[in-house]
Amino acid sequence: MTSFSLRQTYSQLPDHFYAPADLTPVAASQLVKLNVPLARTLGLDPVWLSGPDGVAMLSGSHMPPGVQPLALAYAGHQFGHFVPQLGDGRALLLGDVTDASGAIREVQLKGSGRTAYSRRGDGRAALGPVLREYVVSEAMAAMGVPTTRALAAVLTGEQVMRETPLPGAVIARVASSHIRVGTFQFFAARQDINGLRTLADFAIARHYPDASQAPAPYLAFLEHVIAAQADLVAQWMLKGFIHGVMNTDNMAISGETIDYGPCAFMEQYDPTTVFSFIDERGRYAYGNQPSMALWNLTRLAEALLPLLADNQEQAIPVAQQALSTFEGRFQATYLEGLRAKLGLKTVQPEDAGLFRSLLETMQAEQTDFTQIFRALSTSEAIAGEDVPETLATFGSWLTLWRQRLAQEPEEPVSARVAAMKQVNPAFIPRNHLVEAMIKAAVEQNDFSQFETVLAVCTHPYDDQPGKEAYARPAQASERVRHTFCGT
Ligand code: AMP
Ligand code: MG
């Protein structure tokens, strides 16, 4: 048997950055799914990982020699309210590796038991949220959206008490780091300037090494995070993704999507769409995501003030100047993405109006966001002959779009269709599919739907003959109104 090793780079940081974790062995761990291709890119042996020692590690029961799990300290604004002490209450950082591309990737368990930061929680996760995170994060990765990845899901053989007893499970996920906006807030709230600087230096080295060469490295770091999150949220908007809990502890400094909870994909286009049961006021509604990202980045900038200048008076305008770039960056990425979704390569002054009228028509007609863009990605829609039924009510807009396409450099229709299909997914993890696969797994111990939804959604841009049912929106009877974080 091959040996298994992970570094623990985060433990080189000062003691108060984390708490070493005690393990909580589970009754009978059982592997549900191992992401073999991901394991290979991480240099982790899939055979070892799926064997008894690997599954014992993936359930948080027993670690191989040299693996020292840590729970990380962080704070955060939850729905606008500051909590100075959160931390990994049900997660354990196992360590990190250098992947095939030379990048550092951390492996973390979620649902593995209580830690020093659990507060009143049980440290556990239920199977449903584990499967949702697995499928949605892998679908996001396949769509090219920056995200944590799912490495494995295991059943613990134990029940967790939620509203009803549910099968317990653990997800192993992979991230370029687990540093959040809330990690900076943790040190800022304690006026621990040394801790803040140490964390910033670590984050710069990990994520934005060129910032260390800039005239003002911490400002350059802030600017990088602002750009990364503006680009990330633009990608969410272009895919119809709703994170659901954009608290500052759930926003990664790397610009990866992290902490999949009551996340969901919008079906009918409507900026006020909210699924999360706990988000009563729609703080994190689809259309609020850009402004909430900026709100979170403003909290990051506040935390970084002591590093931006000698005193607050000087630091505030520096931070404000950096934050003022968010809107332009977001708009540029979002409009570039919309342009690609509509097969446009050049920029014309009327484009913003064209995009707006498409979205307004979608909203008025209550049509499916994903399906419309995919229907546009066809030679019929482009040529205006045998237009797909889905586009029946878009007649006048289609005429405007075709006039606009005529201003583009000459290109074969097939090339235009191919390019559009590369950005307009046919398959997303639709909420009714996710709910059905969770129900089958939880109630019948049947993982076949999980496997199918995962397989379909990890090839989002391919036409998959025979899988048309997975591309259609929910019928009225299937429609999911609420999602739950399951904590
Ligand atoms: P979340 O909203 O899932 O990002 O979690 C917010 C905070 O609550 C984090 O500090 C989590 O570690 C903690 N937490 C969530 N669920 C649990 C649980 N079941 N047990 C312990 N801590 C939890
Ligand atoms: Mg979280």
Short mmCIF file of C-alpha atoms and ligand atoms in Angstrom, two decimals:
data_model
loop_
_atom_site.label_atom_id
_atom_site.label_comp_id
_atom_site.label_asym_id
_atom_site.label_seq_id
_atom_site.Cartn_x
_atom_site.Cartn_y
_atom_site.Cartn_z
CA MET A 1 0.00 0.00 0.00
CA THR A 2 1.20 3.44 -0.85
CA SER A 3 1.80 5.85 1.97
CA PHE A 4 -0.17 9.02 2.16
CA SER A 5 1.13 12.45 2.88
CA LEU A 6 -0.12 15.98 3.13
CA ARG A 7 1.76 19.06 4.26
CA GLN A 8 0.25 21.32 6.88
CA THR A 9 1.35 24.78 5.77
CA TYR A 10 -1.28 26.66 7.77
CA SER A 11 0.14 25.32 11.04
CA GLN A 12 3.24 27.44 10.45
CA LEU A 13 1.06 30.43 11.26
CA PRO A 14 0.81 31.55 14.92
CA ASP A 15 -1.16 29.37 17.36
CA HIS A 16 -4.19 31.62 17.60
CA PHE A 17 -4.92 31.20 13.87
CA TYR A 18 -6.35 27.72 14.42
CA ALA A 19 -7.11 24.99 16.92
CA PRO A 20 -5.63 21.50 16.55
CA ALA A 21 -8.53 19.09 16.29
CA ASP A 22 -9.42 15.96 18.17
CA LEU A 23 -10.89 13.29 15.97
CA THR A 24 -14.41 11.97 16.42
CA PRO A 25 -14.46 8.42 15.02
CA VAL A 26 -17.73 7.47 13.35
CA ALA A 27 -19.68 4.21 13.57
CA ALA A 28 -19.16 2.77 10.12
CA SER A 29 -17.81 4.98 7.38
CA GLN A 30 -18.69 4.07 3.83
CA LEU A 31 -17.47 5.73 0.66
CA VAL A 32 -20.27 7.18 -1.46
CA LYS A 33 -18.12 8.81 -4.11
CA LEU A 34 -14.49 9.52 -4.80
CA ASN A 35 -13.53 12.09 -7.44
CA VAL A 36 -10.82 9.97 -9.05
CA PRO A 37 -9.70 12.46 -11.73
CA LEU A 38 -9.42 15.22 -9.10
CA ALA A 39 -7.49 12.94 -6.73
CA ARG A 40 -5.04 12.22 -9.56
CA THR A 41 -4.46 15.92 -10.33
CA LEU A 42 -3.73 16.42 -6.63
CA GLY A 43 -1.21 13.59 -6.64
CA LEU A 44 -3.35 11.64 -4.16
CA ASP A 45 -3.64 7.90 -4.75
CA PRO A 46 -7.28 7.00 -5.51
CA VAL A 47 -6.70 3.38 -4.53
CA TRP A 48 -5.43 4.37 -1.09
CA LEU A 49 -8.20 6.95 -0.66
CA SER A 50 -10.91 4.38 -1.36
CA GLY A 51 -9.32 1.75 0.89
CA PRO A 52 -10.02 1.40 4.64
CA ASP A 53 -7.33 3.87 5.76
CA GLY A 54 -8.41 6.41 3.15
CA VAL A 55 -12.09 6.17 4.08
CA ALA A 56 -11.18 6.41 7.80
CA MET A 57 -9.38 9.64 7.01
CA LEU A 58 -12.16 10.98 4.77
CA SER A 59 -14.71 10.46 7.56
CA GLY A 60 -12.47 12.21 10.09
CA SER A 61 -12.16 9.02 12.17
CA HIS A 62 -8.50 8.23 11.91
CA MET A 63 -5.59 10.05 10.30
CA PRO A 64 -2.58 8.45 8.65
CA PRO A 65 0.79 9.28 10.23
CA GLY A 66 1.81 12.89 9.64
CA VAL A 67 -1.68 14.28 8.98
CA GLN A 68 -2.50 16.86 11.67
CA PRO A 69 -5.99 18.30 11.19
CA LEU A 70 -6.75 21.88 12.17
CA ALA A 71 -9.92 23.91 12.67
CA LEU A 72 -9.35 27.46 11.43
CA ALA A 73 -10.34 30.58 13.32
CA TYR A 74 -12.42 33.25 11.62
CA ALA A 75 -15.14 35.78 12.34
CA GLY A 76 -17.87 37.08 10.05
CA HIS A 77 -20.90 39.17 9.34
CA GLN A 78 -23.88 36.84 9.18
CA PHE A 79 -26.85 38.51 7.44
CA GLY A 80 -25.30 41.84 8.36
CA HIS A 81 -24.56 41.08 12.03
CA PHE A 82 -20.97 40.78 13.16
CA VAL A 83 -19.97 37.63 15.04
CA PRO A 84 -16.39 38.05 16.31
CA GLN A 85 -15.82 34.31 16.78
CA LEU A 86 -17.01 31.74 14.25
CA GLY A 87 -14.36 29.37 12.93
CA ASP A 88 -14.54 25.86 11.53
CA GLY A 89 -17.27 24.41 13.72
CA ARG A 90 -17.72 21.33 11.62
CA ALA A 91 -14.73 21.39 9.31
CA LEU A 92 -11.15 20.17 9.53
CA LEU A 93 -8.25 21.24 7.37
CA LEU A 94 -6.27 18.06 6.71
CA GLY A 95 -3.39 19.72 4.89
CA ASP A 96 -2.23 20.77 1.46
CA VAL A 97 -0.58 19.45 -1.66
CA THR A 98 0.90 20.91 -4.82
CA ASP A 99 -1.29 19.88 -7.74
CA ALA A 100 -0.35 18.93 -11.29
CA SER A 101 -0.41 22.59 -12.36
CA GLY A 102 1.96 23.59 -9.55
CA ALA A 103 -0.73 25.29 -7.45
CA ILE A 104 -1.23 24.69 -3.73
CA ARG A 105 -4.54 23.01 -2.91
CA GLU A 106 -5.91 22.37 0.57
CA VAL A 107 -8.02 19.37 1.52
CA GLN A 108 -10.73 19.97 4.10
CA LEU A 109 -13.41 17.76 5.63
CA LYS A 110 -16.85 19.19 6.37
CA GLY A 111 -19.15 17.34 8.78
CA SER A 112 -16.39 15.49 10.59
CA GLY A 113 -17.36 16.36 14.17
CA ARG A 114 -17.04 18.98 16.85
CA THR A 115 -14.10 21.36 17.10
CA ALA A 116 -13.03 24.15 19.42
CA TYR A 117 -15.28 26.46 17.34
CA SER A 118 -18.46 24.39 17.27
CA ARG A 119 -20.37 26.59 19.71
CA ARG A 120 -23.76 24.84 20.07
CA GLY A 121 -23.46 22.82 16.85
CA ASP A 122 -22.91 19.08 16.59
CA GLY A 123 -20.10 19.41 14.07
CA ARG A 124 -21.91 17.08 11.72
CA ALA A 125 -23.44 17.28 8.26
CA ALA A 126 -26.41 15.47 6.82
CA LEU A 127 -26.23 13.50 3.59
CA GLY A 128 -28.47 15.88 1.61
CA PRO A 129 -26.30 19.00 1.90
CA VAL A 130 -23.18 16.89 1.25
CA LEU A 131 -24.61 15.56 -2.01
CA ARG A 132 -25.83 19.03 -3.01
CA GLU A 133 -22.38 20.53 -2.45
CA TYR A 134 -20.76 17.65 -4.34
CA VAL A 135 -22.96 18.04 -7.43
CA VAL A 136 -23.22 21.83 -7.49
CA SER A 137 -19.52 22.50 -6.91
CA GLU A 138 -18.50 19.98 -9.58
CA ALA A 139 -21.06 21.46 -11.99
CA MET A 140 -19.68 24.95 -11.32
CA ALA A 141 -16.14 23.70 -11.98
CA ALA A 142 -17.27 22.07 -15.23
CA MET A 143 -18.84 25.38 -16.29
CA GLY A 144 -15.50 27.09 -15.65
CA VAL A 145 -16.64 29.06 -12.59
CA PRO A 146 -13.93 29.37 -9.91
CA THR A 147 -14.93 27.07 -7.05
CA THR A 148 -13.87 24.67 -4.38
CA ARG A 149 -13.98 21.09 -5.66
CA ALA A 150 -15.51 17.95 -4.24
CA LEU A 151 -12.97 15.20 -3.60
CA ALA A 152 -15.13 12.65 -1.80
CA ALA A 153 -18.38 12.00 0.03
CA VAL A 154 -18.66 9.38 2.77
CA LEU A 155 -21.54 8.16 4.89
CA THR A 156 -20.74 8.07 8.60
CA GLY A 157 -23.13 5.26 9.51
CA GLU A 158 -24.55 7.60 12.14
CA GLN A 159 -27.66 9.68 12.26
CA VAL A 160 -27.62 13.43 12.72
CA MET A 161 -30.55 15.16 14.35
CA ARG A 162 -32.03 17.93 12.29
CA GLU A 163 -35.81 18.39 12.14
CA THR A 164 -35.83 14.62 11.73
CA PRO A 165 -32.99 12.12 12.10
CA LEU A 166 -30.99 12.02 8.87
CA PRO A 167 -28.06 9.96 7.63
CA GLY A 168 -24.78 11.66 8.52
CA ALA A 169 -22.12 12.28 5.91
CA VAL A 170 -18.82 14.07 5.38
CA ILE A 171 -17.64 15.87 2.27
CA ALA A 172 -13.95 16.31 1.49
CA ARG A 173 -13.45 19.47 -0.49
CA VAL A 174 -10.47 21.11 -2.08
CA ALA A 175 -9.70 24.84 -2.18
CA SER A 176 -6.70 26.97 -3.01
CA SER A 177 -7.10 28.17 0.57
CA HIS A 178 -9.87 28.47 3.12
CA ILE A 179 -9.05 32.08 4.01
CA ARG A 180 -12.19 34.18 4.00
CA VAL A 181 -13.08 37.84 4.41
CA GLY A 182 -14.05 36.76 7.92
CA THR A 183 -10.52 35.50 8.62
CA PHE A 184 -9.26 39.08 8.29
CA GLN A 185 -12.15 40.34 10.38
CA PHE A 186 -11.14 37.92 13.15
CA PHE A 187 -7.80 39.67 13.66
CA ALA A 188 -9.11 43.18 12.98
CA ALA A 189 -11.80 42.73 15.65
CA ARG A 190 -9.06 41.88 18.16
CA GLN A 191 -6.91 44.79 17.00
CA ASP A 192 -4.24 42.17 16.41
CA ILE A 193 -2.25 44.06 13.80
CA ASN A 194 0.59 41.54 13.78
CA GLY A 195 -1.88 38.73 13.14
CA LEU A 196 -3.51 40.76 10.39
CA ARG A 197 -0.17 41.41 8.70
CA THR A 198 0.90 37.77 9.03
CA LEU A 199 -2.38 36.62 7.47
CA ALA A 200 -2.14 39.15 4.65
CA ASP A 201 1.43 38.08 3.90
CA PHE A 202 0.34 34.44 3.84
CA ALA A 203 -2.61 35.20 1.56
CA ILE A 204 -0.45 37.28 -0.78
CA ALA A 205 2.14 34.51 -1.06
CA ARG A 206 -0.57 31.93 -1.70
CA HIS A 207 -2.89 33.79 -4.06
CA TYR A 208 -1.45 37.03 -5.40
CA PRO A 209 2.35 36.76 -5.20
CA ASP A 210 2.89 39.72 -7.54
CA ALA A 211 1.26 42.01 -4.94
CA SER A 212 4.40 41.62 -2.80
CA GLN A 213 6.35 43.46 -5.52
CA ALA A 214 3.88 46.34 -5.72
CA PRO A 215 4.73 49.75 -4.18
CA ALA A 216 1.89 49.20 -1.67
CA PRO A 217 1.54 45.41 -1.29
CA TYR A 218 -1.53 45.37 0.99
CA LEU A 219 -3.40 47.78 -1.26
CA ALA A 220 -2.44 45.63 -4.25
CA PHE A 221 -3.76 42.61 -2.34
CA LEU A 222 -7.08 44.35 -1.66
CA GLU A 223 -7.32 45.32 -5.34
CA HIS A 224 -6.70 41.71 -6.39
CA VAL A 225 -9.42 40.40 -4.08
CA ILE A 226 -11.86 43.05 -5.33
CA ALA A 227 -11.17 42.08 -8.95
CA ALA A 228 -11.40 38.35 -8.22
CA GLN A 229 -14.73 38.66 -6.43
CA ALA A 230 -16.17 41.04 -9.05
CA ASP A 231 -15.28 38.49 -11.72
CA LEU A 232 -16.66 35.62 -9.61
CA VAL A 233 -20.02 37.23 -8.97
CA ALA A 234 -20.26 38.19 -12.66
CA GLN A 235 -19.83 34.48 -13.46
CA TRP A 236 -22.56 33.58 -10.96
CA MET A 237 -24.91 36.07 -12.61
CA LEU A 238 -24.14 34.70 -16.07
CA LYS A 239 -24.97 31.16 -14.97
CA GLY A 240 -28.03 32.02 -12.87
CA PHE A 241 -26.31 30.81 -9.70
CA ILE A 242 -27.57 32.01 -6.32
CA HIS A 243 -25.12 31.39 -3.50
CA GLY A 244 -27.73 31.90 -0.80
CA VAL A 245 -25.47 32.75 2.17
CA MET A 246 -22.99 35.41 1.11
CA ASN A 247 -21.93 36.10 4.68
CA THR A 248 -18.40 37.44 5.00
CA ASP A 249 -17.27 34.09 6.40
CA ASN A 250 -18.43 32.43 3.19
CA MET A 251 -16.48 34.61 0.75
CA ALA A 252 -13.01 33.29 -0.05
CA ILE A 253 -10.07 35.63 -0.59
CA SER A 254 -9.03 33.45 -3.55
CA GLY A 255 -12.17 34.35 -5.50
CA GLU A 256 -13.41 30.76 -5.49
CA THR A 257 -17.04 29.95 -4.76
CA ILE A 258 -17.03 28.42 -1.27
CA ASP A 259 -19.46 27.08 1.34
CA TYR A 260 -22.29 25.70 -0.70
CA GLY A 261 -25.34 25.76 1.52
CA PRO A 262 -28.86 26.60 0.40
CA CYS A 263 -27.49 27.49 -3.04
CA ALA A 264 -29.66 27.12 -6.12
CA PHE A 265 -29.93 27.95 -9.78
CA MET A 266 -32.56 30.43 -10.88
CA GLU A 267 -34.99 29.05 -13.45
CA GLN A 268 -37.39 31.83 -14.57
CA TYR A 269 -35.40 35.01 -14.88
CA ASP A 270 -36.24 37.32 -11.99
CA PRO A 271 -33.64 39.36 -10.07
CA THR A 272 -35.61 39.03 -6.82
CA THR A 273 -35.30 35.23 -6.83
CA VAL A 274 -34.45 33.77 -3.40
CA PHE A 275 -34.51 30.10 -2.42
CA SER A 276 -32.84 30.02 0.98
CA PHE A 277 -35.41 29.46 3.69
CA ILE A 278 -33.41 31.52 6.18
CA ASP A 279 -33.03 34.51 3.84
CA GLU A 280 -36.45 35.93 4.66
CA ARG A 281 -35.75 39.43 3.44
CA GLY A 282 -33.97 38.44 0.24
CA ARG A 283 -30.65 39.95 1.28
CA TYR A 284 -28.86 37.45 -0.95
CA ALA A 285 -31.38 37.41 -3.82
CA TYR A 286 -29.98 36.75 -7.30
CA GLY A 287 -29.97 40.42 -8.29
CA ASN A 288 -28.45 41.58 -4.98
CA GLN A 289 -25.33 39.47 -5.30
CA PRO A 290 -23.09 42.13 -6.85
CA SER A 291 -23.98 44.73 -4.21
CA MET A 292 -23.61 42.14 -1.43
CA ALA A 293 -20.15 41.22 -2.74
CA LEU A 294 -19.22 44.90 -2.59
CA TRP A 295 -20.64 45.12 0.93
CA ASN A 296 -18.44 42.18 1.94
CA LEU A 297 -15.39 43.69 0.25
CA THR A 298 -16.04 46.91 2.16
CA ARG A 299 -15.81 44.86 5.37
CA LEU A 300 -12.52 43.40 4.09
CA ALA A 301 -11.20 46.88 3.32
CA GLU A 302 -12.18 48.03 6.83
CA ALA A 303 -10.31 45.10 8.34
CA LEU A 304 -7.24 45.93 6.27
CA LEU A 305 -7.20 49.66 7.16
CA PRO A 306 -4.33 49.33 9.66
CA LEU A 307 -2.16 47.91 6.85
CA LEU A 308 -3.09 50.51 4.23
CA ALA A 309 -1.59 53.62 5.84
CA ASP A 310 -0.09 54.89 9.08
CA ASN A 311 -3.40 56.16 10.34
CA GLN A 312 -7.07 55.67 9.65
CA GLU A 313 -7.53 59.13 8.19
CA GLN A 314 -5.07 58.34 5.43
CA ALA A 315 -6.17 54.74 5.01
CA ILE A 316 -9.88 55.38 4.41
CA PRO A 317 -9.55 57.22 1.07
CA VAL A 318 -7.09 54.57 -0.12
CA ALA A 319 -9.62 51.85 0.68
CA GLN A 320 -12.47 53.82 -0.87
CA GLN A 321 -10.52 54.36 -4.06
CA ALA A 322 -9.91 50.60 -4.33
CA LEU A 323 -13.57 49.77 -3.61
CA SER A 324 -14.71 52.24 -6.26
CA THR A 325 -13.22 49.96 -8.93
CA PHE A 326 -15.59 47.10 -8.10
CA GLU A 327 -18.57 48.30 -10.11
CA GLY A 328 -16.61 48.90 -13.31
CA ARG A 329 -14.84 45.58 -13.03
CA PHE A 330 -18.07 43.70 -12.37
CA GLN A 331 -19.86 45.41 -15.27
CA ALA A 332 -16.99 44.78 -17.67
CA THR A 333 -16.84 41.06 -16.88
CA TYR A 334 -20.61 40.69 -16.84
CA LEU A 335 -21.11 42.50 -20.16
CA GLU A 336 -18.27 40.59 -21.77
CA GLY A 337 -19.95 37.40 -20.59
CA LEU A 338 -23.36 38.45 -21.92
CA ARG A 339 -21.75 39.36 -25.22
CA ALA A 340 -20.26 35.87 -25.46
CA LYS A 341 -23.61 34.31 -24.51
CA LEU A 342 -25.15 36.12 -27.49
CA GLY A 343 -22.35 35.23 -29.90
CA LEU A 344 -20.96 38.77 -30.09
CA LYS A 345 -17.26 39.47 -30.35
CA THR A 346 -17.27 43.19 -31.01
CA VAL A 347 -18.54 45.98 -28.77
CA GLN A 348 -21.34 48.23 -30.00
CA PRO A 349 -23.01 51.10 -28.16
CA GLU A 350 -26.48 49.51 -28.43
CA ASP A 351 -25.39 46.25 -26.75
CA ALA A 352 -26.40 47.22 -23.23
CA GLY A 353 -29.91 47.98 -24.51
CA LEU A 354 -30.06 44.68 -26.38
CA PHE A 355 -29.11 42.77 -23.22
CA ARG A 356 -31.59 44.71 -21.13
CA SER A 357 -34.49 44.07 -23.47
CA LEU A 358 -33.68 40.33 -23.59
CA LEU A 359 -33.71 40.11 -19.80
CA GLU A 360 -36.89 42.18 -19.60
CA THR A 361 -38.60 39.89 -22.09
CA MET A 362 -37.47 36.84 -20.14
CA GLN A 363 -38.84 38.32 -16.94
CA ALA A 364 -42.15 39.37 -18.52
CA GLU A 365 -42.61 35.96 -20.16
CA GLN A 366 -41.35 34.06 -17.08
CA THR A 367 -39.05 32.02 -19.25
CA ASP A 368 -36.18 29.86 -18.13
CA PHE A 369 -32.86 31.75 -18.09
CA THR A 370 -30.68 28.76 -18.98
CA GLN A 371 -32.99 27.29 -21.60
CA ILE A 372 -33.38 30.58 -23.49
CA PHE A 373 -29.64 31.12 -23.89
CA ARG A 374 -29.20 27.52 -25.01
CA ALA A 375 -32.05 27.87 -27.49
CA LEU A 376 -30.35 30.98 -28.90
CA SER A 377 -27.21 28.88 -29.42
CA THR A 378 -28.67 27.12 -32.45
CA SER A 379 -28.39 27.72 -36.18
CA GLU A 380 -32.21 27.95 -36.35
CA ALA A 381 -32.31 30.84 -33.88
CA ILE A 382 -29.42 32.61 -35.60
CA ALA A 383 -30.86 32.13 -39.10
CA GLY A 384 -34.44 32.86 -38.06
CA GLU A 385 -35.82 29.69 -39.63
CA ASP A 386 -37.60 26.95 -37.66
CA VAL A 387 -37.02 28.96 -34.50
CA PRO A 388 -37.28 26.67 -31.44
CA GLU A 389 -40.64 26.71 -29.68
CA THR A 390 -38.98 28.07 -26.51
CA LEU A 391 -38.27 31.33 -28.34
CA ALA A 392 -41.80 31.78 -29.65
CA THR A 393 -42.45 34.96 -27.67
CA PHE A 394 -39.06 36.53 -28.48
CA GLY A 395 -39.83 37.42 -32.10
CA SER A 396 -39.16 41.16 -32.07
CA TRP A 397 -36.10 40.80 -29.88
CA LEU A 398 -34.72 38.10 -32.20
CA THR A 399 -34.98 40.51 -35.10
CA LEU A 400 -32.89 43.09 -33.21
CA TRP A 401 -30.37 40.41 -32.27
CA ARG A 402 -30.00 39.24 -35.87
CA GLN A 403 -29.48 42.84 -37.00
CA ARG A 404 -26.77 43.13 -34.39
CA LEU A 405 -25.18 39.83 -35.47
CA ALA A 406 -25.05 41.20 -39.03
CA GLN A 407 -22.64 43.89 -37.77
CA GLU A 408 -20.21 41.22 -36.56
CA PRO A 409 -17.27 40.08 -38.69
CA GLU A 410 -18.31 37.33 -41.10
CA GLU A 411 -18.31 33.90 -39.43
CA PRO A 412 -19.87 30.54 -40.35
CA VAL A 413 -23.07 29.92 -38.38
CA SER A 414 -21.64 26.62 -37.14
CA ALA A 415 -18.67 28.41 -35.57
CA ARG A 416 -20.98 30.91 -33.90
CA VAL A 417 -23.18 28.11 -32.55
CA ALA A 418 -20.16 26.21 -31.25
CA ALA A 419 -18.80 29.29 -29.46
CA MET A 420 -22.18 30.08 -27.90
CA LYS A 421 -22.62 26.50 -26.71
CA GLN A 422 -19.31 26.80 -24.87
CA VAL A 423 -20.75 29.47 -22.58
CA ASN A 424 -24.46 28.64 -22.46
CA PRO A 425 -24.93 25.40 -20.51
CA ALA A 426 -27.60 22.93 -21.54
CA PHE A 427 -27.38 21.22 -18.15
CA ILE A 428 -27.30 22.83 -14.73
CA PRO A 429 -28.12 21.15 -11.39
CA ARG A 430 -31.74 22.20 -11.44
CA ASN A 431 -33.33 22.37 -8.01
CA HIS A 432 -35.92 19.68 -8.64
CA LEU A 433 -33.22 17.29 -9.88
CA VAL A 434 -31.09 18.00 -6.82
CA GLU A 435 -34.04 17.52 -4.45
CA ALA A 436 -35.05 14.26 -6.15
CA MET A 437 -31.53 12.84 -6.00
CA ILE A 438 -31.25 13.78 -2.33
CA LYS A 439 -34.61 12.17 -1.55
CA ALA A 440 -33.65 8.91 -3.26
CA ALA A 441 -30.31 8.79 -1.42
CA VAL A 442 -31.69 9.70 2.00
CA GLU A 443 -34.88 7.66 1.91
CA GLN A 444 -33.90 4.69 -0.25
CA ASN A 445 -30.12 4.64 0.03
CA ASP A 446 -30.27 4.91 -3.76
CA PHE A 447 -27.39 6.89 -5.25
CA SER A 448 -28.17 6.24 -8.90
CA GLN A 449 -29.82 9.65 -9.43
CA PHE A 450 -26.88 11.34 -7.71
CA GLU A 451 -24.56 9.59 -10.16
CA THR A 452 -26.69 10.53 -13.16
CA VAL A 453 -27.17 14.19 -12.21
CA LEU A 454 -23.45 14.45 -11.47
CA ALA A 455 -22.50 12.85 -14.80
CA VAL A 456 -24.91 15.04 -16.79
CA CYS A 457 -24.01 18.31 -15.04
CA THR A 458 -20.27 17.81 -15.29
CA HIS A 459 -20.62 18.01 -19.10
CA PRO A 460 -22.80 21.10 -19.10
CA TYR A 461 -22.00 22.34 -22.58
CA ASP A 462 -22.41 19.05 -24.46
CA ASP A 463 -25.58 18.03 -26.21
CA GLN A 464 -26.35 14.75 -24.49
CA PRO A 465 -28.83 12.75 -26.58
CA GLY A 466 -31.23 10.85 -24.33
CA LYS A 467 -30.68 13.27 -21.44
CA GLU A 468 -33.14 15.96 -22.59
CA ALA A 469 -35.25 15.47 -19.45
CA TYR A 470 -32.35 16.84 -17.38
CA ALA A 471 -32.28 20.05 -19.43
CA ARG A 472 -35.89 21.06 -19.03
CA PRO A 473 -37.14 23.42 -16.31
CA ALA A 474 -39.24 22.15 -13.43
CA GLN A 475 -42.90 21.63 -14.15
CA ALA A 476 -45.27 23.38 -11.78
CA SER A 477 -45.64 20.26 -9.61
CA GLU A 478 -41.86 19.79 -9.35
CA ARG A 479 -40.98 23.37 -8.54
CA VAL A 480 -38.75 23.85 -5.50
CA ARG A 481 -39.54 26.98 -3.52
CA HIS A 482 -37.08 26.76 -0.65
CA THR A 483 -33.68 25.34 -0.01
CA PHE A 484 -32.23 24.74 3.44
CA CYS A 485 -28.70 25.04 4.72
CA GLY A 486 -29.14 21.89 6.79
CA THR A 487 -26.85 22.94 9.64
P1 AMP B 1 -22.26 28.36 7.49
O1 AMP B 1 -23.47 29.23 7.49
O2 AMP B 1 -22.54 26.93 7.11
O3 AMP B 1 -21.16 28.95 6.71
O4 AMP B 1 -21.77 28.25 9.00
C1 AMP B 1 -21.57 29.36 9.82
C2 AMP B 1 -20.81 28.96 11.06
O5 AMP B 1 -21.55 27.97 11.79
C3 AMP B 1 -19.45 28.37 10.80
O6 AMP B 1 -18.61 28.78 11.82
C4 AMP B 1 -19.70 26.88 10.86
O7 AMP B 1 -18.55 26.15 11.20
C5 AMP B 1 -20.75 26.81 11.96
N1 AMP B 1 -21.59 25.62 11.83
C6 AMP B 1 -22.52 25.38 10.89
N2 AMP B 1 -23.10 24.17 11.08
C7 AMP B 1 -22.53 23.62 12.17
C8 AMP B 1 -22.69 22.39 12.90
N3 AMP B 1 -23.57 21.47 12.52
N4 AMP B 1 -21.90 22.21 13.97
C9 AMP B 1 -21.01 23.12 14.37
N5 AMP B 1 -20.81 24.29 13.75
C10 AMP B 1 -21.56 24.56 12.66
MG MG B 2 -19.41 28.93 6.20
#
